[in-house]
mmCIF file of C-alpha atoms in Angstrom:
data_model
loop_
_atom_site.group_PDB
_atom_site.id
_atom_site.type_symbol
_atom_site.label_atom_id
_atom_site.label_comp_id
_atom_site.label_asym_id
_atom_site.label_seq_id
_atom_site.Cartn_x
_atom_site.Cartn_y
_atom_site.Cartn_z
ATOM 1 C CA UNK G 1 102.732 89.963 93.177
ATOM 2 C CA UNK G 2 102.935 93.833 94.374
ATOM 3 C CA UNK G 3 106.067 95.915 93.170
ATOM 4 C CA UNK G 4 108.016 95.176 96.706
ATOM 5 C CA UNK G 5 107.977 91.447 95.888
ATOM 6 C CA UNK G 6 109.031 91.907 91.878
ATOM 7 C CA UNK G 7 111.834 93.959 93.077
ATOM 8 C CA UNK G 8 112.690 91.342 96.221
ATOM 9 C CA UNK G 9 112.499 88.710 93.746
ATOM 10 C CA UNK G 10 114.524 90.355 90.711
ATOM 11 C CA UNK G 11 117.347 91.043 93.656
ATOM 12 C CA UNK G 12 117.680 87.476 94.554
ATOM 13 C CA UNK G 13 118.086 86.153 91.094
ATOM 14 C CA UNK G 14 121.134 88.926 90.420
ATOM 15 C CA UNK G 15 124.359 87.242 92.010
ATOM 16 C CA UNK G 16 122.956 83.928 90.574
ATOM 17 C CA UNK G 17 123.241 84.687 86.992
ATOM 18 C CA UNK G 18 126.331 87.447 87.780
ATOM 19 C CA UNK G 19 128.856 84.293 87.080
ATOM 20 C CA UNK G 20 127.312 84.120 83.548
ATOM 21 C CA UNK G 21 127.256 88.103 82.394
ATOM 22 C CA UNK G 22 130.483 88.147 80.475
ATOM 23 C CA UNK G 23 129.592 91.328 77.974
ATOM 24 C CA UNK G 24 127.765 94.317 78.527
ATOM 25 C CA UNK G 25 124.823 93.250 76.199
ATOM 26 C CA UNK G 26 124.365 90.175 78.716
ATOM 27 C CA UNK G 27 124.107 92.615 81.494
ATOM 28 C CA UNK G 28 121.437 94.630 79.637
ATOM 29 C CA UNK G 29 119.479 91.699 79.216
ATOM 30 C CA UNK G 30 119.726 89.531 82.092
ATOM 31 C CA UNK G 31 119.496 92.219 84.665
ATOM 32 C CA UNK G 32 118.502 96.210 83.151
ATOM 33 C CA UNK G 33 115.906 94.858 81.072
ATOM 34 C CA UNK G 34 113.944 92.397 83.717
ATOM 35 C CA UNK G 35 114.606 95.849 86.113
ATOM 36 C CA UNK G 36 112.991 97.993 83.311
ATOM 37 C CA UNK G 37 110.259 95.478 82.990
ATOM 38 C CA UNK G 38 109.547 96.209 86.749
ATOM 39 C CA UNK G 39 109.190 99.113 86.831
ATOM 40 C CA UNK G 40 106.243 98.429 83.910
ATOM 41 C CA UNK G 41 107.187 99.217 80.603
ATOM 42 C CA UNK G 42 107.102 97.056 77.848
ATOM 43 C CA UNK G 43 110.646 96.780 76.967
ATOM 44 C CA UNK G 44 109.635 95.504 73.546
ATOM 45 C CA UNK G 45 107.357 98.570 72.721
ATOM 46 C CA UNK G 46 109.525 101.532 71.244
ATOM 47 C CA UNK G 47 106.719 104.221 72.094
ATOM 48 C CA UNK G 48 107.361 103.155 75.895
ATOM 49 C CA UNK G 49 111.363 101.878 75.612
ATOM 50 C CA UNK G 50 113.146 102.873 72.947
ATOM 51 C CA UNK G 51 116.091 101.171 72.362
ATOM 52 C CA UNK G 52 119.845 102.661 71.351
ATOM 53 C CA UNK G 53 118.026 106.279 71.439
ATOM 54 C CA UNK G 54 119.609 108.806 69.034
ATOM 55 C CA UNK G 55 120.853 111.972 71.137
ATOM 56 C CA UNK G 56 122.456 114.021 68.632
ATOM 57 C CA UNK G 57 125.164 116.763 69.752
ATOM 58 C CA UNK G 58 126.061 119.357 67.375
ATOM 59 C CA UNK G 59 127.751 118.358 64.261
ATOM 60 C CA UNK G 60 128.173 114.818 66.518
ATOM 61 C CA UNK G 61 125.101 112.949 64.640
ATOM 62 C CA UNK G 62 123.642 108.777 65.168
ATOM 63 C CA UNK G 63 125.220 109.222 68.706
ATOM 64 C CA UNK G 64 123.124 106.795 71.228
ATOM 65 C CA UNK G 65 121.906 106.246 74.375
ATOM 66 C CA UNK G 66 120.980 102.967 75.662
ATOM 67 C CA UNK G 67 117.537 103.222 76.326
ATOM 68 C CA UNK G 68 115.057 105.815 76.500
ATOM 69 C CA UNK G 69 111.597 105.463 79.180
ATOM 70 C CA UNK G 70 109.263 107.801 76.736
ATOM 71 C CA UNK G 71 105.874 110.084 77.937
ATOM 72 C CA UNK G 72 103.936 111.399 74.895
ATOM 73 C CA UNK G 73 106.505 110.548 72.480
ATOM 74 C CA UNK G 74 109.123 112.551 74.270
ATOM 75 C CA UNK G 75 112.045 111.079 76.504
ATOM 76 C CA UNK G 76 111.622 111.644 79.986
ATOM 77 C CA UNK G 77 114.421 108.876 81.192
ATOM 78 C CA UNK G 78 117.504 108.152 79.313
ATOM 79 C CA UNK G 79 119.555 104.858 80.241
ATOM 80 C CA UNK G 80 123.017 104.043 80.241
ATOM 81 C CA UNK G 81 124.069 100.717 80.772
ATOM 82 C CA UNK G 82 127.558 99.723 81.622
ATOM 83 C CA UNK G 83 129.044 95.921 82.322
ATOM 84 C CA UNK G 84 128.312 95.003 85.573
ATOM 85 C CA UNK G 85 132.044 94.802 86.343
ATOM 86 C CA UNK G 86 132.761 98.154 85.474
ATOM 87 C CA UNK G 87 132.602 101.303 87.619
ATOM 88 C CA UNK G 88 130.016 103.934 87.048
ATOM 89 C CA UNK G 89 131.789 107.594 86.740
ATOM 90 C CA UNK G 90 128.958 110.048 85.225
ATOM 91 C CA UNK G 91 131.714 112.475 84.234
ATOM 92 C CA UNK G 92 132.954 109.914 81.485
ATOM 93 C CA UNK G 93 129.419 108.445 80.404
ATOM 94 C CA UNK G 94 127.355 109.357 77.408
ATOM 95 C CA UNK G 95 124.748 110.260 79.207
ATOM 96 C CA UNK G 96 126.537 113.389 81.190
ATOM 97 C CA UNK G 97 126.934 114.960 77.681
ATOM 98 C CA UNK G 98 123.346 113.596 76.345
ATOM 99 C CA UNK G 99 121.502 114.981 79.086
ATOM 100 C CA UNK G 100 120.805 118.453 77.668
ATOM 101 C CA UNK G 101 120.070 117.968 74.460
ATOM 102 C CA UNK G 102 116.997 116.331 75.086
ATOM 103 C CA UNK G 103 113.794 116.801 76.589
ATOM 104 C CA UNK G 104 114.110 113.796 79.355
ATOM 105 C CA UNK G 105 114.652 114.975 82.643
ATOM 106 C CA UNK G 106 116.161 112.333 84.574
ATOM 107 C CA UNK G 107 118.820 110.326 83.894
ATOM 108 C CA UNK G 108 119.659 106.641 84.781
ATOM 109 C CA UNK G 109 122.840 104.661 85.277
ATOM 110 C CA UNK G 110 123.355 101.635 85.960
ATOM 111 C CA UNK G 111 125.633 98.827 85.853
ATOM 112 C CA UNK G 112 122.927 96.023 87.055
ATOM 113 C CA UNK G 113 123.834 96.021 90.096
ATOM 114 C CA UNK G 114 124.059 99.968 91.148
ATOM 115 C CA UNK G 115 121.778 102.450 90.076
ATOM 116 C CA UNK G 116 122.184 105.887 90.108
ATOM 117 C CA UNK G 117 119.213 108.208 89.267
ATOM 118 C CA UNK G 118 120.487 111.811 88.208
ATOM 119 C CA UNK G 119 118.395 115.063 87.167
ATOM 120 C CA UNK G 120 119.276 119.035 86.954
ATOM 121 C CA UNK G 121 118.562 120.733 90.610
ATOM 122 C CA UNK G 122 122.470 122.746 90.550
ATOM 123 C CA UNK G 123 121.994 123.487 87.087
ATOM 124 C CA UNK G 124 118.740 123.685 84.781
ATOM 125 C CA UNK G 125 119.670 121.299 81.669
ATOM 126 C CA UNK G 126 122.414 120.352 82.859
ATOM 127 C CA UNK G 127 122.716 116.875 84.727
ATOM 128 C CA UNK G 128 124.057 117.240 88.160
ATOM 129 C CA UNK G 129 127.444 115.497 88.756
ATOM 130 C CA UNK G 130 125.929 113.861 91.982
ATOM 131 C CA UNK G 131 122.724 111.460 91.696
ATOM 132 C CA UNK G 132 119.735 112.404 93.818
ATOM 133 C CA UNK G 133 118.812 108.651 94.687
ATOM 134 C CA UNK G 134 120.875 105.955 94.510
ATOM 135 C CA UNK G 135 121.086 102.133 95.620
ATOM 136 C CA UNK G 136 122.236 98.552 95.354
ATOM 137 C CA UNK G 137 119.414 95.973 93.885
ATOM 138 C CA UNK G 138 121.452 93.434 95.863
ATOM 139 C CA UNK G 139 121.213 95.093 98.946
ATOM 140 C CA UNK G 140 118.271 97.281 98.435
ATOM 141 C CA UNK G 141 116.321 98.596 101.691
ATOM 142 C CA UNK G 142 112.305 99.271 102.333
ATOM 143 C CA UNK G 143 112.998 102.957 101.937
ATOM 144 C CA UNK G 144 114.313 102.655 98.510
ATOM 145 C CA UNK G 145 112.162 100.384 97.147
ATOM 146 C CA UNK G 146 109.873 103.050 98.027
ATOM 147 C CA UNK G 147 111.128 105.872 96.381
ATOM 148 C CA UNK G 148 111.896 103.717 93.343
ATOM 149 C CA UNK G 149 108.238 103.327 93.016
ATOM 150 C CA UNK G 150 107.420 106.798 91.696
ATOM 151 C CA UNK G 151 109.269 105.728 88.897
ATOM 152 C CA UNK G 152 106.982 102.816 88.113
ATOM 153 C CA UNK G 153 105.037 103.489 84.989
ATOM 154 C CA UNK G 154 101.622 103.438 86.964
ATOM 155 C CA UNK G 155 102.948 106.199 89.448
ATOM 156 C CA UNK G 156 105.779 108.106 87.385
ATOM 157 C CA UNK G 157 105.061 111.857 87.475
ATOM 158 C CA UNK G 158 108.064 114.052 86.386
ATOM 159 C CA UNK G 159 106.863 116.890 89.137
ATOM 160 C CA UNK G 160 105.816 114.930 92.129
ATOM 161 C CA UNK G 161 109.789 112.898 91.606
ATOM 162 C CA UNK G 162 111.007 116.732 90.908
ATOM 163 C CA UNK G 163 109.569 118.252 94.023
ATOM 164 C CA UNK G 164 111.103 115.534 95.979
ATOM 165 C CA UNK G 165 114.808 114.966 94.659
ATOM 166 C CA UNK G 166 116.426 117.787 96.246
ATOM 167 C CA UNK G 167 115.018 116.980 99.045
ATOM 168 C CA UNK G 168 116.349 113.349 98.636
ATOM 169 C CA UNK G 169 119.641 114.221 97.276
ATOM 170 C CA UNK G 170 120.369 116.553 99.763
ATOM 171 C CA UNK G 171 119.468 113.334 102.573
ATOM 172 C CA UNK G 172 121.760 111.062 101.329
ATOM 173 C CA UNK G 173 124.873 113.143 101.156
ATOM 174 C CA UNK G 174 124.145 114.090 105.099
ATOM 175 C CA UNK G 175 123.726 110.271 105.626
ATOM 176 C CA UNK G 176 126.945 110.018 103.551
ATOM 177 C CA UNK G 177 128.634 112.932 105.336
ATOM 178 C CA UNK G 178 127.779 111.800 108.883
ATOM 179 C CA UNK G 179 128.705 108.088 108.437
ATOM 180 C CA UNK G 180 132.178 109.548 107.403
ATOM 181 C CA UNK G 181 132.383 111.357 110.286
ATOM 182 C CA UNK G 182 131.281 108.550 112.725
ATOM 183 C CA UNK G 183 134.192 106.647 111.015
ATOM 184 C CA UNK G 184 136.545 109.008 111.616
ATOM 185 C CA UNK G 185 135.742 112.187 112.705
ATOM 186 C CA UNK G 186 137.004 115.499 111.740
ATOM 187 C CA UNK G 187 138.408 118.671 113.337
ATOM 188 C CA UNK G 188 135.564 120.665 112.811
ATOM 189 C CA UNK G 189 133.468 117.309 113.985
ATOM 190 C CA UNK G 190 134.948 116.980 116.959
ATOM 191 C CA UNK G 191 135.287 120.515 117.974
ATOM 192 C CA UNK G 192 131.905 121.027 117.245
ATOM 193 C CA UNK G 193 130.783 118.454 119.973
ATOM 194 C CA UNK G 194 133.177 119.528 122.266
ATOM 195 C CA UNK G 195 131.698 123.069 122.557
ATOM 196 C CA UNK G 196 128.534 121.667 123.226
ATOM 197 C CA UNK G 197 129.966 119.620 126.807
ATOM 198 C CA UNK G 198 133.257 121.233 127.354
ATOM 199 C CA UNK G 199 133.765 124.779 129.283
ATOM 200 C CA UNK G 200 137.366 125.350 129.145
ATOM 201 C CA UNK G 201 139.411 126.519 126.157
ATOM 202 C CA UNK G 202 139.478 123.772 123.452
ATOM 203 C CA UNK G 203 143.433 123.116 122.448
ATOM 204 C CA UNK G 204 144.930 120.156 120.384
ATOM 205 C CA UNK G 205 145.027 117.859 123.560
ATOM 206 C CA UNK G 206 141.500 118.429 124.493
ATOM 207 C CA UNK G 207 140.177 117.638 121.038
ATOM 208 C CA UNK G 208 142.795 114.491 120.839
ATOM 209 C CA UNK G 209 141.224 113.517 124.036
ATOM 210 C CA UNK G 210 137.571 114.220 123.204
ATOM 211 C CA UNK G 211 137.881 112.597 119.220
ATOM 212 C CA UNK G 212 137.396 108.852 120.384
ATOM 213 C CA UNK G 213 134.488 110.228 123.022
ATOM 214 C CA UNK G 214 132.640 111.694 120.857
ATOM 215 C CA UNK G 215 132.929 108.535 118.023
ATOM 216 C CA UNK G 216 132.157 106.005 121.003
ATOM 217 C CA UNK G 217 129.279 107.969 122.237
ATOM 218 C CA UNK G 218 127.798 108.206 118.503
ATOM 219 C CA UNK G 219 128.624 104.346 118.192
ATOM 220 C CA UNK G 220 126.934 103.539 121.414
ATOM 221 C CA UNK G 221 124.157 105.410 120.093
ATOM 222 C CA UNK G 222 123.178 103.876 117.644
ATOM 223 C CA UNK G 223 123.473 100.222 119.172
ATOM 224 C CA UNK G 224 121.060 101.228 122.010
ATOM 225 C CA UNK G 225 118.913 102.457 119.034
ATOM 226 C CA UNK G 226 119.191 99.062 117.453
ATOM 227 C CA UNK G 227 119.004 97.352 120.927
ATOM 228 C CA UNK G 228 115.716 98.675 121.703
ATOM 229 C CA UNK G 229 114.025 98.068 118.170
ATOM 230 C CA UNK G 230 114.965 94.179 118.177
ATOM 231 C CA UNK G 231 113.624 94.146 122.039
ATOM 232 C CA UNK G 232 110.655 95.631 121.229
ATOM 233 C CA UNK G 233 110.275 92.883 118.396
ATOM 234 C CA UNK G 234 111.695 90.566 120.579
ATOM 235 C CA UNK G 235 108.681 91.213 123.092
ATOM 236 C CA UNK G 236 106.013 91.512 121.254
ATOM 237 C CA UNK G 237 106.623 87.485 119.478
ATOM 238 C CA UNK G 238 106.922 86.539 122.924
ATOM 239 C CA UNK G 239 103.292 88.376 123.752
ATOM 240 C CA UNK G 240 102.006 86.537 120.801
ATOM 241 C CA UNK G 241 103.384 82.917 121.880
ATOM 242 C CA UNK G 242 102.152 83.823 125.519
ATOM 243 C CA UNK G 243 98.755 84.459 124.402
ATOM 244 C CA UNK G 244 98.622 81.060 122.268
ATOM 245 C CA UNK G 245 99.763 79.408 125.264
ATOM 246 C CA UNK G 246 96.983 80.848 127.914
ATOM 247 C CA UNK G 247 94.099 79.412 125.551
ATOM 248 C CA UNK G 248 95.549 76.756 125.430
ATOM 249 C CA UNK G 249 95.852 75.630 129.147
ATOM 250 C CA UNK G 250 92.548 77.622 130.102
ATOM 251 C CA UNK G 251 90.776 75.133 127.378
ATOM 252 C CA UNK G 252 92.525 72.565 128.861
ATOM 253 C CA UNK G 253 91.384 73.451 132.532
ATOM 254 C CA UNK G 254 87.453 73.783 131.540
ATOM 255 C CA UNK G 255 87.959 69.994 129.960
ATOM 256 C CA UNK G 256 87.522 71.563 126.275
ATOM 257 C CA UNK G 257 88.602 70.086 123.717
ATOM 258 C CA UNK G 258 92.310 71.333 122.452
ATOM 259 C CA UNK G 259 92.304 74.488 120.513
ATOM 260 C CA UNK G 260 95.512 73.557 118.599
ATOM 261 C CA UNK G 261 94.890 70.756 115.808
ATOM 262 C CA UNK G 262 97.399 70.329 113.462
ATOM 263 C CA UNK G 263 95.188 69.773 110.007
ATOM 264 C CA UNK G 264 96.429 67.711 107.091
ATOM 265 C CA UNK G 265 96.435 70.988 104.658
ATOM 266 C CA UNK G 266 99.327 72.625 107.531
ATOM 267 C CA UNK G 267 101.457 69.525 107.156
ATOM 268 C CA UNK G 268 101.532 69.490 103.367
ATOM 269 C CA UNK G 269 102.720 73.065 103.367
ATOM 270 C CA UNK G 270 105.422 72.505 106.222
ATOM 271 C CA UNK G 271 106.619 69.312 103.496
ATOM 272 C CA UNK G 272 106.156 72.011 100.780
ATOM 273 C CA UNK G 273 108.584 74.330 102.843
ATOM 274 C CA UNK G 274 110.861 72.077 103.204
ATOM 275 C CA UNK G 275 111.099 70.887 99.900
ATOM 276 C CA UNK G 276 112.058 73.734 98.804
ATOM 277 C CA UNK G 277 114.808 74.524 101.008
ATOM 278 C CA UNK G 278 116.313 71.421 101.652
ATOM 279 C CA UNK G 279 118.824 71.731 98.970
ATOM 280 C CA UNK G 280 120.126 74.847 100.739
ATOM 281 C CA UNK G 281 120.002 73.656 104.088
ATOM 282 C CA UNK G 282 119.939 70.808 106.206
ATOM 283 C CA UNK G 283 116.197 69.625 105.783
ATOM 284 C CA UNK G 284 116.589 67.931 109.888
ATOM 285 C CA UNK G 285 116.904 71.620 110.918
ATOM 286 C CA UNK G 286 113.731 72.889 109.830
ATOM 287 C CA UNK G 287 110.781 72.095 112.317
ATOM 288 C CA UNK G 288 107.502 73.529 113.474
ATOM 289 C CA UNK G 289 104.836 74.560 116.101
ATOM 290 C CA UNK G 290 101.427 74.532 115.571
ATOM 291 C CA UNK G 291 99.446 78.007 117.302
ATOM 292 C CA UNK G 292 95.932 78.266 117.837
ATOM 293 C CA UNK G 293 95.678 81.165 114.905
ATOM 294 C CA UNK G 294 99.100 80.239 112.706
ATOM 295 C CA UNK G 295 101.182 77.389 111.728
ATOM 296 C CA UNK G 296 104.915 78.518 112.400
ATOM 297 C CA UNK G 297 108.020 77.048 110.519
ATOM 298 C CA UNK G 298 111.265 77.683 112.395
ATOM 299 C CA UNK G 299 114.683 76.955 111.787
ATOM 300 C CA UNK G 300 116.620 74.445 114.513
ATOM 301 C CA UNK G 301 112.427 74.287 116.436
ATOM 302 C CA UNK G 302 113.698 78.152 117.923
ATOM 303 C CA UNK G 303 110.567 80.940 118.067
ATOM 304 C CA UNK G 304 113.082 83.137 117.436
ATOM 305 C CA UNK G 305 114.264 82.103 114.057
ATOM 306 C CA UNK G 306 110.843 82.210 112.531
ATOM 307 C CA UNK G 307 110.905 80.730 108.362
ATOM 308 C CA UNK G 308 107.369 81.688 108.173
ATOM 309 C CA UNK G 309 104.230 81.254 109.408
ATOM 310 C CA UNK G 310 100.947 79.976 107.135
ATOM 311 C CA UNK G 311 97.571 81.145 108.300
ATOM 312 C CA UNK G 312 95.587 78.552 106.764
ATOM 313 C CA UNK G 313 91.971 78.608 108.245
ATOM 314 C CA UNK G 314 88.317 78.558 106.393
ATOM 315 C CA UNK G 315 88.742 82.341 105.185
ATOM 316 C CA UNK G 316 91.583 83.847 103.036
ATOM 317 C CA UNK G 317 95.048 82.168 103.637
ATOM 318 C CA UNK G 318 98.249 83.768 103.636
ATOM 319 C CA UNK G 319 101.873 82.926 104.049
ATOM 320 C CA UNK G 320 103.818 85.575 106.255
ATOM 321 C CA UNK G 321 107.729 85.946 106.804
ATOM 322 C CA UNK G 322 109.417 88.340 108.944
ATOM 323 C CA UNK G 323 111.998 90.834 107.283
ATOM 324 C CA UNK G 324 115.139 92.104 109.050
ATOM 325 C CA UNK G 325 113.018 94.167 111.412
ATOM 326 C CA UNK G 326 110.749 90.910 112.552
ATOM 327 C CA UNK G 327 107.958 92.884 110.522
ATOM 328 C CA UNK G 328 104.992 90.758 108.588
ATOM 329 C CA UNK G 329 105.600 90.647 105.521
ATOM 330 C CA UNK G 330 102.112 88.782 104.131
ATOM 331 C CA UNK G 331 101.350 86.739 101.116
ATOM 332 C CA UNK G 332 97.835 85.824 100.095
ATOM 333 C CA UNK G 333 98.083 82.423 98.570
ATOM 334 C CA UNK G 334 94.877 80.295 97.068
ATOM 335 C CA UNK G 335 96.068 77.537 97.283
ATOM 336 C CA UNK G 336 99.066 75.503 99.120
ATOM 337 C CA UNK G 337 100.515 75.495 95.274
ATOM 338 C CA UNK G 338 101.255 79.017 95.444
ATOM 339 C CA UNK G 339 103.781 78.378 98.238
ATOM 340 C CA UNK G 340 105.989 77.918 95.709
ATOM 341 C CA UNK G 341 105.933 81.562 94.049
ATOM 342 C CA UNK G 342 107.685 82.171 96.998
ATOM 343 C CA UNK G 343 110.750 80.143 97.295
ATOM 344 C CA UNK G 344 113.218 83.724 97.287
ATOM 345 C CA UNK G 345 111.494 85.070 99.738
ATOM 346 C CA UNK G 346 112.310 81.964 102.210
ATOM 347 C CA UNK G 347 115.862 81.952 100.823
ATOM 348 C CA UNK G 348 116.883 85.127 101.836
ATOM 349 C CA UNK G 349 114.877 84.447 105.868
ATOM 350 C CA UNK G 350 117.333 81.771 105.571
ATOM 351 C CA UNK G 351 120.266 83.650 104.582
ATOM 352 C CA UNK G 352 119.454 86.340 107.214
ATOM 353 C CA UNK G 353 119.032 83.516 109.670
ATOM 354 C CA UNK G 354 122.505 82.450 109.074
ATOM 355 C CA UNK G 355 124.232 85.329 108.821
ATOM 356 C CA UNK G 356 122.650 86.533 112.420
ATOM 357 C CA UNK G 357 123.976 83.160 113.526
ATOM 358 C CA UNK G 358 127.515 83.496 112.342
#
C-alpha cells in the first residue's frame, strides 16, 4: 500500500473512533501516533520519536514537548498534540515558546484532526505565527497529500521542504485571501475590478452597483471551470463504453463468438464487493456490466456512478475506483482476497456517490 492509500485509509478510520477519544492521551494514540507511523517512523524507537521531549527555557527546566521526529540525534520536528476537541492557537502552545531553543526546524500541531506545519521564514529561530502548510486529515485533498510526503521519513529533507514553504505559505494565504473576497468582496476588491471594465469616474453607487457583478462573474467562473472538467470526464467514460460497445456488435456481425464473457473469478469479486458494502447500503442497489477489457460495479446499474471496476484477465489484476475527479485510482491485487484491503476506499466512492445524489 503506497503513502496516498495509508493516508486515505488513516482518514477514513478518524470520525469512527472520534466518539471514543475522551482525553488528550487517547487522541495521541488513536490518531497522532498511527499519523506519525505514516509518515514512517517508528513511534516506539526514541532515536527516531522521542517521546515528551525536554525543551528547556532558561531557568524553566523538565519543560516538554510532545514528541520530537529526530535526524542524527538532533530534533528536526517537534509535536504538540492537543485534544481533538480543542482549538489550535500557536500563540498559547508550548511549542511557540519551544521553537527556538532547539535545533528542529519545523514545528507540528495538531489536534488529530487539523494539522498545522510551522517553521521560521519572517523570523530566523523564531516560529512564524502563521503555518506554511496546513490541512484537514478528514478532508484532505491530492495536493496535500502531496506535499505531506516530503515529510515522510524516506523523502524528508529539511532544505528541499525549506526552499519550498514560503513559497507554499505564501499560496495558501492568497487562496485564503481570495476566497474571502469572492465571499464578500471588499472596497479595494471591487474597485480594483471596476477600473479594469469601467471608464467613468468610480463613486459609491458605481461600486454598490458593480460589488455583486464582480462576485457573480467570479462565481460563474469557477462553475464553468468545474462544468467543463466533469464534461470532459463525463466524455471520455462515455468514449470508453462506446468503444466496448463497437467490438462488441462488429464481433457479432462477422458471426464471432462474443467478446464479453462474464468468468466465474468476476462474479466472486462483484459478491466480494458487495459483501462488503451491504451493511452500508442497500445490497439490491449495487449491480454490474461486464466490458470486453473490465468488469464494472455500479451503484443503482448507472455508468455514471461507477463503485469500481476489476481488471481481472491472465496478466496482472487490479482493482480501480474513480476519485472525485472520475480519475483511476488503481490497485494491484493478487488475488480476489485482497479485495478486501480495500473496503475504505469503496466506502468513501459510496459516500461521494451519495452525497452527489443528495
Amino acid at each position: 500500500m503506497d503513502f496516498k492509500d495509508q493516508i486515505l485509509q488513516l482518514a477514513a478510520r478518524v470520525e469512527k473512533l472520534l466518539p471514543q477519544l475522551k482525553t488528550e492521551e487517547a487522541t495521541k494514540n488513536a490518531l497522532i501516533m498511527p499519523f506519525i507511523q505514516v509518515l514512517g517512523y517508528d513511534v516506539f524507537n526514541p532515536f527516531e520519536v522521542n517521546p515528551e521531549f525536554i525543551a528547556d527555557i532558561g531557568i524553566k527546566k523538565g519543560e516538554k514537548v510532545d514528541y520530537a521526529i529526530m535526524q542524527e540525534g538532533e530534533p528536526a520536528i517537534l509535536i504538540e498534540c492537543k485534544h481533538h476537541l480543542e482549538k489550535l492557537d500557536p500563540h498559547n502552545s508550548q511549542l511557540f515558546r519551544y521553537f527556538h531553543t532547539t535545533k528542529a526546524k519545523f514545528g507540528l500541531l495538531t489536534n488529530g484532526l487539523t494539522y498545522r506545519f510551522y517553521t521560521d521564514l519572517e523570523e530566523k529561530n523564531k516560529m512564524d505565527s502563521t503555518p506554511f502548510f496546513e490541512f484537514s486529515i478528514t478532508e484532505i485533498k491530492e495536493t496535500e497529500i502531496a506535499e505531506l510526503k516530503k515529510f515522510h521519513k524516506s523523502y524528508f529533507d529539511i532544505d528541499s521542504i525549506t526552499n519550498t514553504a514560503s513559497e507554499l505559505k505564501y499560496l495558501n494565504e492568497l487562496k485564503t485571501y481570495l476566497n474571502k473576497e469572492l465571499l464578500t468582496p471588499s472596497d479595494p476588491f471591487v474597485t480594483f475590478f471596476t477600473k479594469q471594465i469601467y471608464t467613468g469616474t468610480i463613486t459609491a453607487r458605481i461600486k454598490e452597483q458593480f460589488g455583486p457583478i464582480i462576485k457573480r462573474s467570479f462565481h460563474l467562473l469557477i462553475s464553468d471551470a468545474i462544468n467543463e472538467r466533469l464534461k470532459s470526464a463525463l466524455n471520455q467514460e462515455k468514449a470508453l463504453d462506446a468503444t466496448e460497445a463497437g467490438k462488441v456488435e462488429e464481433a457479432a456481425q462477422e458471426g464471432q463468438t462474443p467478446l464479453i464473457v462474464t468468468t466465474e473469478e468476476e462474479l466472486e469479486g462483484f459478491y466480494i464487493v458487495k459483501a462488503m458494502l451491504r451493511s452500508h447500503i442497500d445490497a439490491k442497489r449495487i449491480t454490474y456490466r461486464d466490458a470486453q477489457s473490465y468488469f464494472a460495479i455500479l451503484l443503482d446499474d448507472n455508468n455514471r456512478k461507477t463503485i469500481c471496476r476489476l481488471y481481472l484477465g491472465t496478466g496482472k489484476q487490479y482493482i480501480v475506483v474513480l476519485d472525485e475527479n472520475k480519475k483511476e485510482q488503481k490497485f494491484e491485487i493478487t488475488s480476489l482476497d485482497d479485495l478486501y484491503q480495500h473496503g475504505e476506499a469503496l466506502l468513501q466512492v459510496i459516500g461521494r456517490l451519495e452525497k452527489a445524489k443528495a
